[in-house]
Short mmCIF file of N, CA and C in Angstrom, two decimals:
data_model
loop_
_atom_site.label_atom_id
_atom_site.label_comp_id
_atom_site.label_asym_id
_atom_site.label_seq_id
_atom_site.Cartn_x
_atom_site.Cartn_y
_atom_site.Cartn_z
N MET A 45 37.82 12.31 -46.45
CA MET A 45 36.04 12.56 -46.51
C MET A 45 35.61 10.72 -46.42
N VAL A 46 34.48 10.60 -45.73
CA VAL A 46 33.97 9.27 -45.30
C VAL A 46 32.47 9.38 -45.39
N LEU A 47 32.38 8.11 -46.26
CA LEU A 47 30.92 8.26 -46.81
C LEU A 47 30.64 6.48 -46.04
N SER A 48 29.47 6.60 -45.26
CA SER A 48 28.99 5.22 -44.75
C SER A 48 28.13 4.52 -45.78
N GLY A 49 28.11 3.43 -45.43
CA GLY A 49 27.14 2.38 -46.03
C GLY A 49 27.94 1.04 -46.71
N GLY A 50 27.28 0.26 -46.89
CA GLY A 50 28.29 -0.95 -47.86
C GLY A 50 29.22 -1.40 -47.00
N THR A 51 29.79 -2.57 -47.63
CA THR A 51 31.02 -2.98 -46.86
C THR A 51 32.48 -2.43 -47.22
N THR A 52 32.64 -1.58 -48.27
CA THR A 52 34.09 -1.43 -48.79
C THR A 52 34.01 0.21 -48.64
N ALA A 53 35.10 0.83 -48.62
CA ALA A 53 35.23 2.39 -48.55
C ALA A 53 35.20 2.82 -49.93
N PRO A 54 34.70 3.95 -50.22
CA PRO A 54 34.24 4.55 -51.22
C PRO A 54 35.29 4.72 -52.25
N GLY A 55 36.47 4.56 -51.69
CA GLY A 55 37.87 4.48 -52.86
C GLY A 55 37.93 3.10 -53.33
N ILE A 56 37.77 2.10 -52.63
CA ILE A 56 37.82 0.75 -53.21
C ILE A 56 36.71 0.44 -54.26
N ALA A 57 35.25 1.02 -53.62
CA ALA A 57 34.38 0.47 -54.63
C ALA A 57 34.42 1.34 -55.93
N LEU A 58 34.91 2.33 -55.80
CA LEU A 58 35.24 3.50 -57.27
C LEU A 58 36.32 2.97 -58.23
N GLY A 59 37.45 2.47 -57.23
CA GLY A 59 38.37 1.86 -57.86
C GLY A 59 37.84 0.77 -59.02
N ASP A 60 36.97 -0.03 -58.26
CA ASP A 60 36.42 -1.05 -59.11
C ASP A 60 35.46 -1.02 -60.16
N TYR A 61 34.87 0.27 -59.85
CA TYR A 61 33.85 0.68 -60.74
C TYR A 61 34.77 1.26 -62.08
N ARG A 62 35.82 2.08 -61.83
CA ARG A 62 36.82 2.79 -62.91
C ARG A 62 37.23 1.83 -63.80
N VAL A 63 37.81 0.61 -63.00
CA VAL A 63 38.64 -0.39 -63.91
C VAL A 63 37.63 -1.39 -65.02
N ALA A 64 36.02 -1.55 -64.17
CA ALA A 64 35.29 -1.88 -64.92
C ALA A 64 34.68 -1.13 -65.85
N TRP A 65 34.72 0.46 -66.03
CA TRP A 65 34.40 1.11 -66.79
C TRP A 65 35.35 1.16 -68.18
N LYS A 66 36.60 1.08 -67.59
CA LYS A 66 37.65 1.00 -69.10
C LYS A 66 37.52 -0.08 -69.54
N ALA A 67 37.05 -1.40 -68.99
CA ALA A 67 37.31 -2.47 -69.75
C ALA A 67 36.06 -2.57 -70.54
N PHE A 68 34.63 -2.09 -70.02
CA PHE A 68 33.43 -1.95 -70.84
C PHE A 68 33.84 -0.97 -72.22
N LEU A 69 34.62 0.19 -71.98
CA LEU A 69 35.05 1.05 -73.41
C LEU A 69 35.71 0.26 -74.24
N VAL A 70 36.56 -0.38 -73.61
CA VAL A 70 37.66 -1.16 -74.60
C VAL A 70 36.90 -2.18 -75.27
N VAL A 71 36.17 -3.09 -74.43
CA VAL A 71 35.48 -4.09 -75.11
C VAL A 71 34.35 -3.66 -76.24
N HIS A 72 33.51 -2.69 -75.88
CA HIS A 72 32.84 -2.30 -77.04
C HIS A 72 33.20 -1.14 -77.80
N HIS A 73 34.55 -0.90 -77.87
CA HIS A 73 35.19 -0.10 -78.68
C HIS A 73 34.40 1.57 -78.49
N LEU A 74 34.34 1.85 -77.32
CA LEU A 74 33.68 3.11 -77.09
C LEU A 74 34.60 4.13 -76.41
N ASP A 75 35.91 4.14 -76.71
CA ASP A 75 36.76 4.95 -75.97
C ASP A 75 36.59 6.58 -76.29
N VAL A 76 35.60 6.93 -77.28
CA VAL A 76 35.22 8.09 -77.69
C VAL A 76 34.31 8.80 -76.24
N LEU A 77 33.75 7.84 -75.38
CA LEU A 77 32.82 8.38 -74.40
C LEU A 77 34.02 9.01 -73.34
N GLU A 78 35.20 8.56 -73.50
CA GLU A 78 35.99 9.05 -72.46
C GLU A 78 35.98 10.60 -72.86
N HIS A 79 35.89 11.25 -73.96
CA HIS A 79 35.88 12.56 -74.41
C HIS A 79 34.76 13.44 -74.33
N VAL A 80 33.71 12.74 -74.48
CA VAL A 80 32.26 13.28 -74.71
C VAL A 80 31.39 13.08 -73.10
N ALA A 81 31.81 12.61 -72.44
CA ALA A 81 30.93 12.12 -71.37
C ALA A 81 31.78 12.49 -70.05
N VAL A 82 31.37 13.56 -69.22
CA VAL A 82 31.99 13.85 -68.09
C VAL A 82 31.55 13.50 -67.00
N PRO A 83 32.27 12.63 -66.17
CA PRO A 83 31.77 12.37 -64.94
C PRO A 83 31.55 13.16 -63.89
N THR A 84 30.21 13.56 -63.36
CA THR A 84 30.14 14.77 -62.20
C THR A 84 29.67 14.34 -60.90
N THR A 85 29.06 13.01 -61.22
CA THR A 85 28.12 12.91 -59.40
C THR A 85 28.28 11.64 -59.35
N LEU A 86 28.99 11.25 -58.12
CA LEU A 86 29.03 9.78 -57.34
C LEU A 86 27.84 9.82 -56.80
N SER A 87 27.03 8.78 -56.91
CA SER A 87 25.52 8.46 -56.22
C SER A 87 26.13 7.12 -55.26
N TRP A 88 25.80 7.39 -53.93
CA TRP A 88 26.15 6.50 -52.79
C TRP A 88 24.86 6.30 -52.04
N LYS A 89 24.56 4.99 -52.24
CA LYS A 89 23.32 4.53 -51.55
C LYS A 89 23.37 4.20 -50.03
N VAL A 90 22.77 4.60 -49.34
CA VAL A 90 22.73 4.32 -47.82
C VAL A 90 21.38 3.69 -47.32
N ALA A 91 21.49 2.92 -46.19
CA ALA A 91 20.29 1.89 -45.64
C ALA A 91 19.13 2.64 -45.51
N ASP A 92 19.15 3.76 -44.85
CA ASP A 92 17.91 4.52 -44.26
C ASP A 92 18.24 6.38 -44.23
N LYS A 93 17.30 6.70 -43.54
CA LYS A 93 16.69 8.43 -43.39
C LYS A 93 18.43 8.91 -42.18
N THR A 94 18.22 7.82 -41.70
CA THR A 94 19.14 7.85 -40.33
C THR A 94 20.56 7.86 -41.10
N GLU A 95 21.01 7.16 -41.62
CA GLU A 95 22.38 7.00 -42.27
C GLU A 95 22.79 8.01 -43.55
N LEU A 96 21.61 8.36 -44.24
CA LEU A 96 21.70 9.79 -45.17
C LEU A 96 22.03 10.88 -44.40
N PHE A 97 21.32 11.33 -42.98
CA PHE A 97 21.83 12.49 -42.42
C PHE A 97 22.94 12.22 -41.68
N THR A 98 23.60 10.80 -41.41
CA THR A 98 24.80 10.63 -40.51
C THR A 98 25.86 10.92 -41.91
N SER A 99 25.45 10.75 -42.94
CA SER A 99 26.56 10.69 -44.12
C SER A 99 26.95 11.99 -44.28
N LEU A 100 25.70 13.10 -44.37
CA LEU A 100 25.84 14.34 -44.77
C LEU A 100 26.43 15.23 -43.60
N MET A 101 26.32 14.47 -42.55
CA MET A 101 27.03 15.24 -41.35
C MET A 101 28.70 15.08 -41.25
N ALA A 102 28.79 13.67 -41.83
CA ALA A 102 30.32 13.38 -41.92
C ALA A 102 30.88 14.30 -43.10
N LEU A 103 30.01 14.55 -44.26
CA LEU A 103 30.78 15.44 -45.12
C LEU A 103 30.91 16.75 -44.58
N GLY A 104 30.23 17.22 -43.67
CA GLY A 104 30.22 18.56 -42.98
C GLY A 104 30.81 19.23 -43.76
N ALA A 105 32.32 19.90 -43.28
CA ALA A 105 32.68 21.03 -43.78
C ALA A 105 33.10 20.91 -45.21
N ALA A 106 33.21 19.82 -45.89
CA ALA A 106 33.62 19.66 -47.22
C ALA A 106 32.53 20.25 -48.13
N VAL A 107 31.38 20.43 -47.48
CA VAL A 107 30.00 20.72 -48.67
C VAL A 107 29.62 21.95 -48.59
N GLU A 108 29.43 22.49 -50.04
CA GLU A 108 29.15 23.96 -49.97
C GLU A 108 27.59 24.15 -50.22
N GLN A 109 26.96 23.43 -50.70
CA GLN A 109 25.35 23.22 -50.95
C GLN A 109 25.01 22.00 -50.81
N THR A 110 23.65 21.82 -50.44
CA THR A 110 22.88 20.74 -50.19
C THR A 110 21.51 21.11 -50.43
N HIS A 111 21.21 19.93 -51.43
CA HIS A 111 19.57 19.95 -51.52
C HIS A 111 19.14 18.39 -51.30
N ILE A 112 17.93 18.38 -50.45
CA ILE A 112 17.36 17.30 -50.22
C ILE A 112 16.05 17.22 -50.58
N GLY A 113 15.47 16.20 -51.17
CA GLY A 113 14.09 16.01 -51.77
C GLY A 113 13.65 14.41 -51.28
N THR A 114 12.47 14.23 -51.56
CA THR A 114 12.04 13.22 -51.49
C THR A 114 11.57 12.53 -53.12
N VAL A 115 11.84 11.54 -53.37
CA VAL A 115 11.45 10.83 -54.70
C VAL A 115 10.80 9.41 -54.38
N ASN A 116 9.39 9.22 -54.63
CA ASN A 116 8.84 7.89 -54.40
C ASN A 116 9.24 7.41 -52.87
N GLY A 117 8.60 8.59 -52.21
CA GLY A 117 8.93 8.18 -50.65
C GLY A 117 10.15 7.98 -49.95
N ARG A 118 11.43 8.55 -50.58
CA ARG A 118 12.79 8.08 -50.27
C ARG A 118 13.43 9.56 -50.31
N PHE A 119 14.26 9.91 -49.18
CA PHE A 119 15.11 10.97 -49.33
C PHE A 119 16.39 10.82 -50.27
N ILE A 120 16.65 11.67 -51.04
CA ILE A 120 17.63 11.89 -51.87
C ILE A 120 18.64 13.32 -51.70
N ALA A 121 19.55 13.31 -51.13
CA ALA A 121 20.44 14.35 -50.99
C ALA A 121 21.43 14.66 -52.18
N SER A 122 21.74 15.93 -52.41
CA SER A 122 22.71 16.26 -53.47
C SER A 122 23.61 17.30 -52.84
N ALA A 123 24.85 17.04 -52.85
CA ALA A 123 25.62 17.99 -51.76
C ALA A 123 26.97 18.09 -52.88
N VAL A 124 27.04 19.67 -53.09
CA VAL A 124 28.21 20.18 -53.89
C VAL A 124 29.11 20.17 -52.80
N LEU A 125 30.64 19.85 -53.37
CA LEU A 125 31.54 19.89 -52.31
C LEU A 125 32.63 21.22 -53.01
N HIS A 126 33.10 21.67 -51.74
CA HIS A 126 34.22 22.94 -51.82
C HIS A 126 35.22 22.27 -52.95
N GLU A 127 35.70 21.58 -52.76
CA GLU A 127 36.68 20.46 -53.45
C GLU A 127 36.35 19.19 -53.79
N PRO A 128 36.61 18.65 -55.17
CA PRO A 128 36.15 17.67 -55.84
C PRO A 128 36.71 16.40 -54.91
N TYR A 129 35.96 15.41 -54.75
CA TYR A 129 36.47 14.12 -54.28
C TYR A 129 36.67 13.31 -55.33
N GLU A 130 37.78 12.81 -55.64
CA GLU A 130 37.88 11.66 -56.53
C GLU A 130 37.33 12.12 -57.56
N GLY A 131 37.78 13.42 -58.01
CA GLY A 131 37.49 13.96 -59.29
C GLY A 131 35.92 14.57 -59.34
N PHE A 132 35.00 14.51 -58.03
CA PHE A 132 33.51 14.51 -58.65
C PHE A 132 33.13 15.85 -57.30
N ALA A 133 32.40 16.74 -58.37
CA ALA A 133 32.02 18.16 -57.60
C ALA A 133 30.61 17.75 -56.47
N ILE A 134 30.01 16.73 -57.07
CA ILE A 134 28.85 16.35 -56.47
C ILE A 134 28.72 14.92 -55.92
N ILE A 135 28.35 14.76 -54.27
CA ILE A 135 28.10 13.81 -54.08
C ILE A 135 26.46 13.31 -53.89
N LYS A 136 25.78 12.61 -54.54
CA LYS A 136 24.40 12.33 -54.22
C LYS A 136 24.25 11.23 -53.54
N LEU A 137 23.36 11.39 -51.94
CA LEU A 137 23.39 10.07 -51.24
C LEU A 137 21.72 10.01 -51.63
N LEU A 138 21.64 8.34 -51.48
CA LEU A 138 20.16 7.77 -52.15
C LEU A 138 19.73 7.27 -50.73
N GLU A 139 18.79 7.42 -50.30
CA GLU A 139 18.09 6.30 -49.37
C GLU A 139 17.61 5.20 -50.21
N ARG A 140 18.02 3.89 -49.46
CA ARG A 140 17.62 2.55 -50.25
C ARG A 140 15.77 2.61 -50.24
N ARG A 141 15.46 2.22 -51.10
CA ARG A 141 13.90 2.00 -51.16
C ARG A 141 13.27 0.80 -50.14
N ALA A 142 12.48 1.23 -49.37
CA ALA A 142 11.91 0.29 -48.75
C ALA A 142 11.84 -1.05 -48.96
N GLY A 143 12.04 -2.14 -48.34
CA GLY A 143 11.77 -3.47 -48.95
C GLY A 143 12.64 -3.93 -49.76
N SER A 144 13.62 -2.75 -50.12
CA SER A 144 14.71 -3.17 -51.22
C SER A 144 16.10 -3.72 -50.61
N ASN A 145 16.42 -4.78 -51.38
CA ASN A 145 17.87 -5.23 -50.53
C ASN A 145 19.17 -4.83 -51.73
N ASP A 146 18.74 -3.53 -52.37
CA ASP A 146 20.04 -3.28 -53.05
C ASP A 146 21.04 -3.06 -52.43
N PRO A 147 22.37 -3.54 -53.08
CA PRO A 147 23.65 -3.13 -52.27
C PRO A 147 23.62 -1.94 -51.77
N LEU A 148 24.47 -1.47 -50.75
CA LEU A 148 24.59 -0.31 -50.30
C LEU A 148 26.23 0.10 -50.60
N GLY A 149 26.35 1.63 -50.72
CA GLY A 149 27.87 2.14 -51.28
C GLY A 149 27.57 2.64 -52.65
N LEU A 150 28.42 2.60 -53.44
CA LEU A 150 28.60 2.89 -54.76
C LEU A 150 27.42 2.70 -55.45
N ASP A 151 26.52 3.35 -55.86
CA ASP A 151 25.34 3.05 -56.52
C ASP A 151 25.64 3.29 -58.26
N SER A 152 25.97 4.68 -58.47
CA SER A 152 25.96 4.62 -59.83
C SER A 152 27.04 6.04 -60.18
N ILE A 153 27.29 6.48 -61.28
CA ILE A 153 28.07 7.70 -61.45
C ILE A 153 27.19 8.23 -62.71
N ASP A 154 26.92 9.44 -62.50
CA ASP A 154 26.53 10.40 -63.54
C ASP A 154 27.30 11.02 -64.44
N TYR A 155 27.13 10.80 -65.81
CA TYR A 155 27.87 11.56 -66.66
C TYR A 155 27.13 12.67 -67.62
N LEU A 156 27.74 13.58 -67.59
CA LEU A 156 27.09 15.05 -68.31
C LEU A 156 27.45 14.91 -70.16
N VAL A 157 26.38 14.74 -70.93
CA VAL A 157 26.55 14.64 -72.30
C VAL A 157 25.89 15.69 -72.80
N LYS A 158 26.63 16.47 -74.18
CA LYS A 158 25.71 17.24 -75.11
C LYS A 158 24.82 17.02 -75.64
N ASP A 159 24.41 15.68 -76.00
CA ASP A 159 23.76 14.92 -76.69
C ASP A 159 23.16 13.77 -76.26
N VAL A 160 22.22 13.49 -75.60
CA VAL A 160 21.71 12.33 -74.96
C VAL A 160 21.31 11.23 -75.85
N GLU A 161 20.51 11.73 -76.88
CA GLU A 161 20.29 10.80 -78.17
C GLU A 161 21.19 10.35 -78.70
N ALA A 162 22.22 10.99 -79.16
CA ALA A 162 23.50 10.44 -79.93
C ALA A 162 24.16 9.36 -79.17
N ILE A 163 24.20 9.53 -77.64
CA ILE A 163 24.95 8.66 -76.92
C ILE A 163 23.78 7.35 -76.74
N TYR A 164 22.69 7.44 -76.68
CA TYR A 164 22.00 6.35 -76.57
C TYR A 164 21.97 5.55 -77.93
N GLN A 165 21.98 6.30 -78.92
CA GLN A 165 22.28 5.49 -80.14
C GLN A 165 23.67 4.89 -80.27
N LEU A 166 24.90 5.60 -79.94
CA LEU A 166 26.01 4.90 -79.83
C LEU A 166 26.19 3.81 -79.06
N LEU A 167 25.41 3.56 -78.04
CA LEU A 167 25.53 2.47 -76.87
C LEU A 167 24.78 1.49 -77.53
N LYS A 168 23.51 1.80 -78.04
CA LYS A 168 22.86 0.79 -78.51
C LYS A 168 23.64 -0.27 -79.72
N ALA A 169 24.37 0.67 -80.94
CA ALA A 169 24.88 0.14 -81.77
C ALA A 169 26.09 -0.72 -81.25
N ALA A 170 26.57 -0.33 -80.19
CA ALA A 170 27.68 -0.97 -79.57
C ALA A 170 27.22 -2.45 -78.69
N GLY A 171 25.82 -2.69 -78.47
CA GLY A 171 25.30 -3.63 -77.96
C GLY A 171 25.34 -3.45 -76.38
N ALA A 172 25.34 -2.48 -76.14
CA ALA A 172 25.30 -2.00 -74.49
C ALA A 172 24.00 -2.39 -74.18
N HIS A 173 23.77 -2.52 -72.69
CA HIS A 173 22.73 -2.86 -71.88
C HIS A 173 22.18 -1.34 -71.26
N VAL A 174 21.72 -0.65 -72.54
CA VAL A 174 21.25 0.66 -71.96
C VAL A 174 19.69 1.09 -72.17
N LYS A 175 18.98 1.71 -71.29
CA LYS A 175 17.63 1.96 -71.46
C LYS A 175 17.40 3.57 -71.06
N ARG A 176 16.38 4.08 -71.81
CA ARG A 176 15.83 5.13 -71.48
C ARG A 176 15.13 5.10 -69.85
N GLU A 177 15.24 6.04 -68.98
CA GLU A 177 14.60 6.11 -67.81
C GLU A 177 14.16 7.52 -67.47
N HIS A 178 13.02 7.67 -66.65
CA HIS A 178 12.32 8.95 -66.19
C HIS A 178 11.69 8.90 -65.10
N ASN A 179 11.55 10.25 -64.50
CA ASN A 179 10.67 10.38 -63.60
C ASN A 179 9.92 11.66 -63.62
N ASP A 180 9.10 12.28 -62.77
CA ASP A 180 8.67 13.52 -63.08
C ASP A 180 9.37 14.61 -63.23
N MET A 181 10.44 14.46 -62.74
CA MET A 181 11.28 15.76 -62.91
C MET A 181 12.51 15.84 -64.04
N HIS A 182 12.90 14.69 -64.51
CA HIS A 182 13.98 14.68 -65.64
C HIS A 182 13.83 13.30 -66.11
N ALA A 183 14.72 13.05 -67.20
CA ALA A 183 15.19 11.99 -67.65
C ALA A 183 16.64 11.54 -68.06
N TRP A 184 16.93 10.34 -68.23
CA TRP A 184 18.48 9.95 -68.43
C TRP A 184 18.36 8.82 -69.08
N LEU A 185 19.78 8.25 -69.51
CA LEU A 185 19.78 6.91 -69.90
C LEU A 185 20.52 6.13 -68.79
N SER A 186 20.42 4.95 -68.92
CA SER A 186 20.80 4.05 -67.65
C SER A 186 21.48 3.12 -68.47
N LEU A 187 22.97 2.83 -68.38
CA LEU A 187 23.97 1.92 -68.90
C LEU A 187 24.20 0.91 -67.67
N ARG A 188 23.99 -0.44 -67.97
CA ARG A 188 24.65 -1.21 -67.11
C ARG A 188 25.63 -1.90 -67.51
N PHE A 189 26.67 -2.35 -66.83
CA PHE A 189 27.86 -3.02 -67.31
C PHE A 189 28.39 -3.67 -66.32
N GLY A 190 29.48 -4.51 -66.38
CA GLY A 190 30.24 -5.22 -65.55
C GLY A 190 29.88 -6.61 -66.00
N THR A 191 30.79 -7.81 -65.34
CA THR A 191 30.34 -9.20 -65.55
C THR A 191 29.22 -9.65 -65.04
N ARG A 192 28.36 -8.77 -64.20
CA ARG A 192 26.89 -9.36 -63.64
C ARG A 192 26.07 -8.00 -64.06
N LEU A 193 26.71 -7.00 -65.06
CA LEU A 193 25.91 -5.93 -64.74
C LEU A 193 25.58 -5.18 -63.63
N GLU A 194 26.68 -5.34 -62.79
CA GLU A 194 26.41 -4.40 -61.27
C GLU A 194 26.77 -3.25 -61.23
N TYR A 195 27.34 -2.76 -62.31
CA TYR A 195 27.64 -1.06 -62.15
C TYR A 195 26.58 -0.59 -63.05
N GLU A 196 26.48 0.86 -62.74
CA GLU A 196 25.51 1.82 -63.73
C GLU A 196 26.10 3.21 -63.77
N ALA A 197 26.17 3.41 -65.02
CA ALA A 197 26.59 4.87 -65.48
C ALA A 197 25.02 5.79 -66.19
N LYS A 198 24.77 6.97 -65.54
CA LYS A 198 23.42 7.63 -66.19
C LYS A 198 24.11 8.70 -66.84
N PHE A 199 23.32 9.00 -67.74
CA PHE A 199 23.94 10.00 -68.76
C PHE A 199 22.49 11.07 -68.65
N THR A 200 22.82 12.09 -68.57
CA THR A 200 22.28 13.42 -68.92
C THR A 200 22.78 14.47 -69.64
N ASP A 201 22.06 15.36 -69.91
CA ASP A 201 22.51 16.62 -70.42
C ASP A 201 22.31 17.84 -69.66
N HIS A 202 22.39 17.40 -68.15
CA HIS A 202 22.18 18.53 -67.17
C HIS A 202 22.71 17.80 -66.08
N LEU A 203 22.93 18.72 -65.11
CA LEU A 203 23.64 18.08 -63.89
C LEU A 203 22.34 17.56 -62.89
N VAL A 204 22.63 16.96 -61.63
CA VAL A 204 21.42 16.67 -60.60
C VAL A 204 21.11 17.80 -60.34
N LEU A 205 21.93 19.10 -59.98
CA LEU A 205 21.54 20.07 -59.62
C LEU A 205 20.44 20.56 -60.34
N ALA A 206 20.06 20.68 -61.35
CA ALA A 206 19.10 21.24 -62.28
C ALA A 206 17.87 20.63 -61.98
N VAL A 207 17.48 19.20 -61.17
CA VAL A 207 16.59 18.92 -60.87
C VAL A 207 16.21 19.54 -59.74
N ALA A 208 17.15 19.71 -58.61
CA ALA A 208 17.14 20.21 -57.14
C ALA A 208 16.24 21.57 -57.38
N VAL A 209 16.93 22.62 -58.63
CA VAL A 209 16.38 24.05 -58.98
C VAL A 209 15.12 23.61 -59.18
N LYS A 210 14.46 22.58 -60.25
CA LYS A 210 13.00 22.35 -60.48
C LYS A 210 12.36 22.29 -59.44
N GLU A 211 12.99 21.46 -58.34
CA GLU A 211 11.96 21.35 -57.48
C GLU A 211 11.71 22.31 -56.29
N MET A 212 12.83 22.99 -56.30
CA MET A 212 12.64 24.20 -55.29
C MET A 212 11.71 25.26 -56.29
N GLU A 213 12.02 25.83 -57.32
CA GLU A 213 10.94 26.30 -58.06
C GLU A 213 9.26 25.95 -57.87
N GLN A 214 9.21 24.81 -57.99
CA GLN A 214 7.58 23.93 -57.77
C GLN A 214 7.32 24.50 -56.52
N ALA A 215 8.17 24.07 -55.53
CA ALA A 215 7.67 24.28 -54.00
C ALA A 215 7.72 26.02 -54.16
N HIS A 216 8.39 26.87 -54.73
CA HIS A 216 8.23 28.37 -54.59
C HIS A 216 6.89 28.76 -55.19
N THR A 217 6.67 28.39 -56.29
CA THR A 217 5.38 28.63 -56.60
C THR A 217 3.96 28.02 -56.16
N ARG A 218 4.13 26.95 -55.66
CA ARG A 218 2.84 26.37 -54.92
C ARG A 218 2.77 27.33 -53.77
N LEU A 219 3.76 27.56 -52.61
CA LEU A 219 3.68 28.36 -51.66
C LEU A 219 3.43 29.76 -51.66
N ARG A 220 3.94 30.31 -52.83
CA ARG A 220 3.31 31.68 -53.02
C ARG A 220 2.03 31.74 -53.42
N ALA A 221 1.31 30.73 -54.05
CA ALA A 221 0.13 30.40 -54.46
C ALA A 221 -0.73 30.25 -53.18
N GLU A 222 -0.26 29.60 -52.28
CA GLU A 222 -1.11 29.35 -50.78
C GLU A 222 -0.99 30.65 -50.06
N TYR A 223 0.05 31.53 -50.40
CA TYR A 223 0.20 32.94 -49.45
C TYR A 223 -0.73 33.60 -50.07
N GLY A 224 -1.32 33.54 -51.19
CA GLY A 224 -2.13 34.36 -52.06
C GLY A 224 -1.19 35.28 -53.02
N TYR A 225 0.07 35.16 -53.22
CA TYR A 225 0.84 36.01 -53.81
C TYR A 225 1.15 35.26 -55.45
#
């Protein structure tokens, strides 16, 4: 599988992430996260819309379902894979925000947890760099870690697919109303 964007192949960036993640868990005595936080989504940042669609085409036959939406004027595509890639069933492609110089390539990993508040309290008690974030569609915890806080983990009690469903339901309701049904 090929993902474009950034200067490293996804396996290399993902390997670096995993090493930093393990180190974070050890340093903060949070090995419990390995048992209660399930990695579900690999988020990959691309330069622009063209690269997002080129990356989706490169994923091609590996994709079972795709949802593409816009958030704050940029495209985000969530692709469900037929077979997991490096343990991930979902790849999320993020168009870099206009005017941003965020690094391209691996952006973050989403972790599914049963109790977001309990994870927040656990991370805060460990002195981790965690904060609550949200947009109009959902809420999550953002954890920054690594020597320069260059890695991000996002914790939710739902898959990114729930956001796609919610967006499609809103569009469905709006269009039915516009059609008079």
